[in-house]
Amino acid sequence: MTTLHEDLRDDVRMLGDCLGQTIVAHKGQAFLDKIEKIRALSKAGRSSGKPVDDELLQTLSELGDDELLPVARAFTQFLNLSNIAEEHHRVRRRSGVMDVCTSDSFCGLLGRLQQQGLSKQQIAATVRDMDVELVLTAHPTEVNRRTLIQKFDAITECLQRIDRGEDLRHRLHELISQAWHTDAIRKQRPTPVDEAKWGFAVIENSLWDAVPIFLRHIDQQLFDATGEHLPLSSSPVRFASWMGGDRDGNPNVTSVTTEKVLLLSRWMAADLYMKDIDRLRSELSMNQCSPELRERVGDHPEPYRELLRKVCGHLTKTKFWTTERLEGRPVDKEGVYIFPRQLLEPLLLIDASLRSCHMSVIADGLLSDTIRRVACFGMTLVNLDIRQNADRHAEVLDELTGFYGIGCYTEWSETNKQMFLLKELQEKRPLLPREWSPSADVQEVLDTFSVVAREEPNSLGSYVISMASQPSDVLAVILLLKESGIHHNMRVAPLFETLDDLDNAENCIRQLLAIPWYKAYTEGHQEVMIGYSDSSKDAGQLAAAWGQYRAQEALTNVCNEYDVHLTLFHGRGGTVGRGGGPSHTAILAQPPGSVAGSLRVTEQGEMIRFKFGVPEIAVRNLELYTSATLEATLAPAPGPKPEWRQLMDEMSLAGLTAYRDVVRFDPQFVPYFRSATPEQELAKLPLGSRPAKRKADGGVESLRAIPWIFAWTQIRLMLPAWLGSDVALQQTLDKGQFELVQIMRRDWPFFRSYMDMLEMVMAKSDGNIAAYYEKRLVSEELAVLGADLRCRLANTIELVKKIKQQDTLLEYSPVIRQSIEVRNPYIDPLHFLQAELLYRDRNQPDERLEQALMITMAGISAGMRNTG
């Protein structure tokens, strides 16, 4: 086996030594010796292929109640520190190669595109017009507190400075001690506003620095390849957010919350820009300027500083205006920067002046970075999406039609709903009556529409409709927007989530675009969101992935037919069961023509921190998104051949049937799921502001996709990512189609990506660990199902190895394989502790046990590198 890179190994050892010293100082040498014994036994068990080692289990079972929590914390903290070291090593490996043109870099792609016959002008124009929007969501998969994340960031900074020769071991020890003595788990759930502030912190601490570096690289590489620059006021990648806007099943997100988050985003943007402008004022002390600038500032001896002083005054007013509004004191908008162009105009005037006076080298410094930030972040840092369930809009119309005595809206046919909505959309009189007292729930929906209608378009993203299935779901939202007095055509994106809805997506959008009024409303641009989480939970990963692919193909075709530009919004999560995996691979695996220069994709939970929490890693991920979108636009992979499509249809049906036979129709499944996994206990973990279930009294069907995935990941059975695929792949091979599968894997990015993701999940799964949970927690009657599932898991592993023609999993991905293998000896004790804690807590609940249980959940999540 390839050994860990020496620098990484040294970092892990150094961090581990500091943690050991901290543990000794707090708990004594004897306790550390016990930790080391557990670690050694776990490592030996893994080496022998028997992770469920009797001596290890005996040692863990002898732990007193007062030792369970610190033992769990010790292993959890080590896994967190290992992640920090690994991320730092990724940055270290890339340092010095950022500007080197490699095959997977942006400049490498530009060269390949020209070799394929694309003109320089076409490439440059596509990059200029590209619109990639990364949507930061509040989905609750970040288990670490913000306080702890800040300490992790400081540890990362220490490692960077140690690499530069500074002696900071004492500071490193201090930070690790601080982390050890800090509660790892929140005592209370964060509010939606807390989540939004966390999102703003990621921008302030990482993306604010990363974006100008990224755009500078893209600009230089584009110029080197095509002779054309990326305009200063252009950014191919921008950010949106669901934090404070996603109210689907979350009663904590109200209209008041949304308005507060919108104002906070403006305050935060103004504050960050003020810091930039202050630095510019200190630097731009020159007196030579263009006539245009001189006309603006008069005879002032320091013209640039004078203009920037005025800019600073406007930003100060902007902060004051937002603060007053947050306090409920409306003030005049005079002098407030509302639109990006208001800040861009003076900055571009300064840029033009500097260049005309032969000071381009100065213009290309901090000024250029500030302009590029405005291009990316605007005056709100992010555009806030609003998400609401289709049923909530129907409730509003139900009460309205009831008030007017014209029937019950929800009982009408789809045709009658559309007729009513279109008639009202074209009416000049208002629909909402003055003398009307709607229910509290309906009033809240209307209040949200009022907030949206009052807001400036540049601070809003899309209105996303969860569980959309019919054209009326879209028309209802547009009608309620109109009735609230909105002055622009807000993008309304239906979210197709279940397999049936994905299959019906084309029909829904076709009906809408066939309505002349609606097509005019779109102004030539239709957005559709594809749900990965709920479709996988509904149909299994294989059937869902193929359903998503078919829906995107069909939507692309129907929008082309109506000459409307389609932007697909991919609702991906961090795990394979929620559409996760390498982003660039996923984009390149989309149907040809579906990525036409525009793309929206969710980034959620801990993946935001992993991808964008460190500036150097953020730059790399932004470059990957840009490259993949450009390649998928200009050089998309070919679509599937008829025989591939036929086989995928057969496999999808087999996978769907096999998945639902277990999840929906096996009477033992739900009791087994609730016994073997920590699904019920997850509700106690204060991960995010949303409840774990859409309905408090609902069953598995109402469970959100994240806790569904989280629960199976904790016991390493990883069921949502493979159940159904086992039967589909086995039947395919039994039919003698091995060669066809090999051709598909070689020539079709969609199928290759699917198999690669399945392989990674298999490498993270562990039937022995799942069996131990079952032995400790599940009745003999239910254990029969568990034994069958573990047998199927083992068969899936063999099928993947056979199809990929490998003796071991991840044979050609040694870095990922090694990362998993190195972590396993530290995760295993947490699994055994968790199973024991679940047993004890279910039989005799205790607050200390619950706290230790939450720590094991956090530790396993850290070790697995993704949760939900």
XYZ file of N, CA and C in Angstrom, residues 319-402:
252
model
N -25.075 51.129 5.664
C -25.069 50.380 6.924
C -26.070 50.975 7.907
N -26.128 52.320 7.970
C -27.073 52.971 8.884
C -28.510 52.638 8.488
N -28.774 52.698 7.192
C -30.129 52.420 6.675
C -30.573 51.006 7.032
N -29.671 50.029 6.834
C -30.029 48.632 7.148
C -30.192 48.447 8.659
N -29.318 49.076 9.440
C -29.422 48.954 10.902
C -30.754 49.500 11.398
N -31.132 50.659 10.891
C -32.406 51.264 11.307
C -33.591 50.392 10.910
N -33.529 49.848 9.718
C -34.631 48.977 9.280
C -34.694 47.699 10.111
N -33.526 47.167 10.484
C -33.507 45.984 11.346
C -34.139 46.280 12.703
N -34.020 47.531 13.139
C -34.613 47.946 14.420
C -36.067 48.377 14.258
N -36.565 48.256 13.028
C -37.966 48.611 12.795
C -38.214 50.086 12.617
N -37.136 50.831 12.255
C -37.279 52.267 12.046
C -36.981 52.589 10.589
N -37.992 52.610 9.719
C -37.758 52.896 8.294
C -37.158 54.283 8.111
N -36.122 54.376 7.290
C -35.495 55.665 6.998
C -35.378 55.832 5.488
N -35.120 57.055 5.069
C -35.024 57.379 3.649
C -33.846 56.661 3.004
N -34.020 56.268 1.740
C -32.950 55.565 1.018
C -31.974 56.515 0.325
N -32.122 57.795 0.544
C -31.261 58.776 -0.109
C -29.788 58.497 0.217
N -28.975 58.354 -0.836
C -27.545 58.123 -0.643
C -27.159 56.696 -0.327
N -28.144 55.787 -0.285
C -27.881 54.384 0.035
C -27.538 53.613 -1.241
N -26.531 52.759 -1.154
C -26.188 51.894 -2.284
C -27.117 50.675 -2.268
N -28.019 50.632 -3.214
C -28.948 49.511 -3.334
C -28.502 48.566 -4.442
N -27.999 49.127 -5.524
C -27.660 48.338 -6.708
C -26.142 48.270 -6.898
N -25.632 47.156 -7.410
C -24.184 47.035 -7.635
C -23.618 48.139 -8.517
N -24.414 48.597 -9.501
C -23.899 49.604 -10.430
C -23.547 50.907 -9.707
N -24.214 51.171 -8.566
C -23.929 52.399 -7.825
C -22.520 52.384 -7.242
N -22.069 51.220 -6.826
C -20.705 51.095 -6.315
C -19.703 50.888 -7.448
N -20.125 50.182 -8.481
C -19.220 49.912 -9.605
C -18.842 51.186 -10.357
N -19.800 52.095 -10.500
C -19.557 53.272 -11.355
C -18.339 54.093 -10.911
N -18.224 54.494 -9.640
C -17.029 55.252 -9.248
C -15.750 54.421 -9.299
N -15.865 53.123 -8.997
C -14.670 52.276 -9.041
C -14.163 52.110 -10.473
N -15.089 51.945 -11.417
C -14.683 51.826 -12.830
C -14.145 53.156 -13.355
N -14.672 54.263 -12.841
C -14.145 55.581 -13.222
C -12.693 55.714 -12.761
N -12.411 55.269 -11.544
C -11.036 55.298 -11.028
C -10.142 54.379 -11.853
N -10.664 53.189 -12.177
C -9.887 52.240 -12.982
C -9.519 52.848 -14.339
N -10.491 53.453 -15.014
C -10.239 54.060 -16.326
C -9.233 55.193 -16.213
N -9.324 55.974 -15.140
C -8.398 57.083 -14.945
C -6.970 56.591 -14.748
N -6.817 55.610 -13.890
C -5.473 55.074 -13.638
C -4.850 54.537 -14.924
N -5.648 53.825 -15.715
C -5.100 53.240 -16.945
C -4.763 54.334 -17.970
N -5.584 55.370 -18.033
C -5.312 56.443 -18.999
C -4.079 57.248 -18.598
N -3.722 57.196 -17.314
C -2.553 57.940 -16.818
C -1.341 57.018 -16.631
N -1.362 55.885 -17.357
C -0.229 54.952 -17.376
C 0.064 54.351 -15.999
N -0.997 54.109 -15.240
C -0.838 53.479 -13.920
C -1.621 52.163 -13.852
N -1.571 51.408 -14.963
C -2.316 50.145 -15.020
C -1.870 49.173 -13.939
N -0.584 49.192 -13.593
C -0.087 48.266 -12.576
C -0.790 48.514 -11.231
N -1.148 49.778 -10.966
C -1.879 50.095 -9.732
C -3.337 49.652 -9.865
N -3.915 49.913 -11.030
C -5.312 49.518 -11.260
C -5.499 48.012 -11.129
N -4.446 47.256 -11.494
C -4.547 45.788 -11.468
C -4.381 45.204 -10.070
N -4.229 46.047 -9.058
C -4.056 45.554 -7.694
C -5.366 45.447 -6.939
N -5.400 46.084 -5.770
C -6.572 45.993 -4.895
C -7.834 46.538 -5.557
N -7.698 47.571 -6.394
C -8.875 48.123 -7.077
C -9.545 47.069 -7.935
N -8.747 46.382 -8.721
C -9.284 45.317 -9.575
C -9.980 44.248 -8.736
N -9.368 43.864 -7.605
C -9.974 42.856 -6.730
C -11.329 43.332 -6.205
N -11.404 44.600 -5.836
C -12.657 45.137 -5.289
C -13.755 45.142 -6.348
N -13.403 45.560 -7.567
C -14.390 45.564 -8.656
C -14.884 44.148 -8.924
N -13.975 43.201 -8.912
C -14.375 41.804 -9.175
C -15.265 41.277 -8.047
N -15.019 41.723 -6.839
C -15.911 41.312 -5.741
C -17.323 41.838 -5.957
N -17.427 43.084 -6.392
C -18.758 43.644 -6.662
C -19.446 42.843 -7.770
N -18.668 42.463 -8.797
C -19.237 41.682 -9.903
C -19.794 40.356 -9.414
N -19.132 39.756 -8.420
C -19.561 38.437 -7.925
C -20.610 38.556 -6.823
N -20.362 39.425 -5.845
C -21.194 39.443 -4.635
C -22.283 40.505 -4.650
N -22.225 41.463 -5.596
C -23.242 42.500 -5.642
C -23.301 43.292 -4.355
N -24.458 43.802 -4.021
C -24.624 44.570 -2.787
C -25.274 43.753 -1.678
N -25.386 42.422 -1.894
C -26.036 41.582 -0.885
C -25.257 40.305 -0.577
N -24.068 40.141 -1.140
C -23.221 38.944 -0.998
C -23.830 37.742 -1.708
N -25.118 37.484 -1.448
C -25.810 36.349 -2.073
C -27.189 36.808 -2.514
N -27.742 36.129 -3.514
C -29.156 36.314 -3.866
C -29.965 35.290 -3.080
N -30.973 35.753 -2.381
C -31.741 34.851 -1.522
C -32.872 34.201 -2.312
N -32.860 32.870 -2.353
C -33.980 32.115 -2.907
C -35.083 32.021 -1.853
N -36.307 31.909 -2.319
C -37.444 31.599 -1.447
C -37.918 30.206 -1.838
N -38.071 29.319 -0.843
C -38.600 27.985 -1.164
C -39.795 27.696 -0.270
N -40.861 27.219 -0.913
C -42.086 26.880 -0.195
C -42.747 25.693 -0.890
N -43.460 24.905 -0.119
C -44.159 23.739 -0.649
C -45.398 24.153 -1.435
N -45.655 23.461 -2.536
C -46.794 23.777 -3.402
C -48.121 23.744 -2.637
N -48.225 22.863 -1.655
C -49.476 22.748 -0.895
C -49.818 24.027 -0.151
N -48.774 24.760 0.293
C -49.038 25.987 1.053
C -49.662 27.063 0.168
N -49.281 27.105 -1.088
C -49.888 28.072 -2.008
C -51.338 27.679 -2.314
N -51.535 26.358 -2.440
C -52.897 25.880 -2.707
C -53.829 26.204 -1.537
N -53.299 26.166 -0.306
C -54.112 26.509 0.873
C -54.604 27.952 0.791
N -53.738 28.850 0.317
C -54.125 30.252 0.186
C -55.304 30.368 -0.774
N -55.184 29.715 -1.925
C -56.228 29.806 -2.947
C -57.502 29.095 -2.498
N -57.332 28.053 -1.693
C -58.489 27.353 -1.132
C -59.321 28.299 -0.265
N -58.641 29.015 0.616
C -59.361 29.938 1.497
C -59.966 31.103 0.712
N -59.247 31.548 -0.323
C -59.770 32.642 -1.147
C -61.041 32.243 -1.887
N -60.974 31.084 -2.552
C -62.155 30.650 -3.315
C -63.315 30.347 -2.378
N -62.982 29.854 -1.185
C -64.030 29.628 -0.185
C -64.659 30.936 0.261
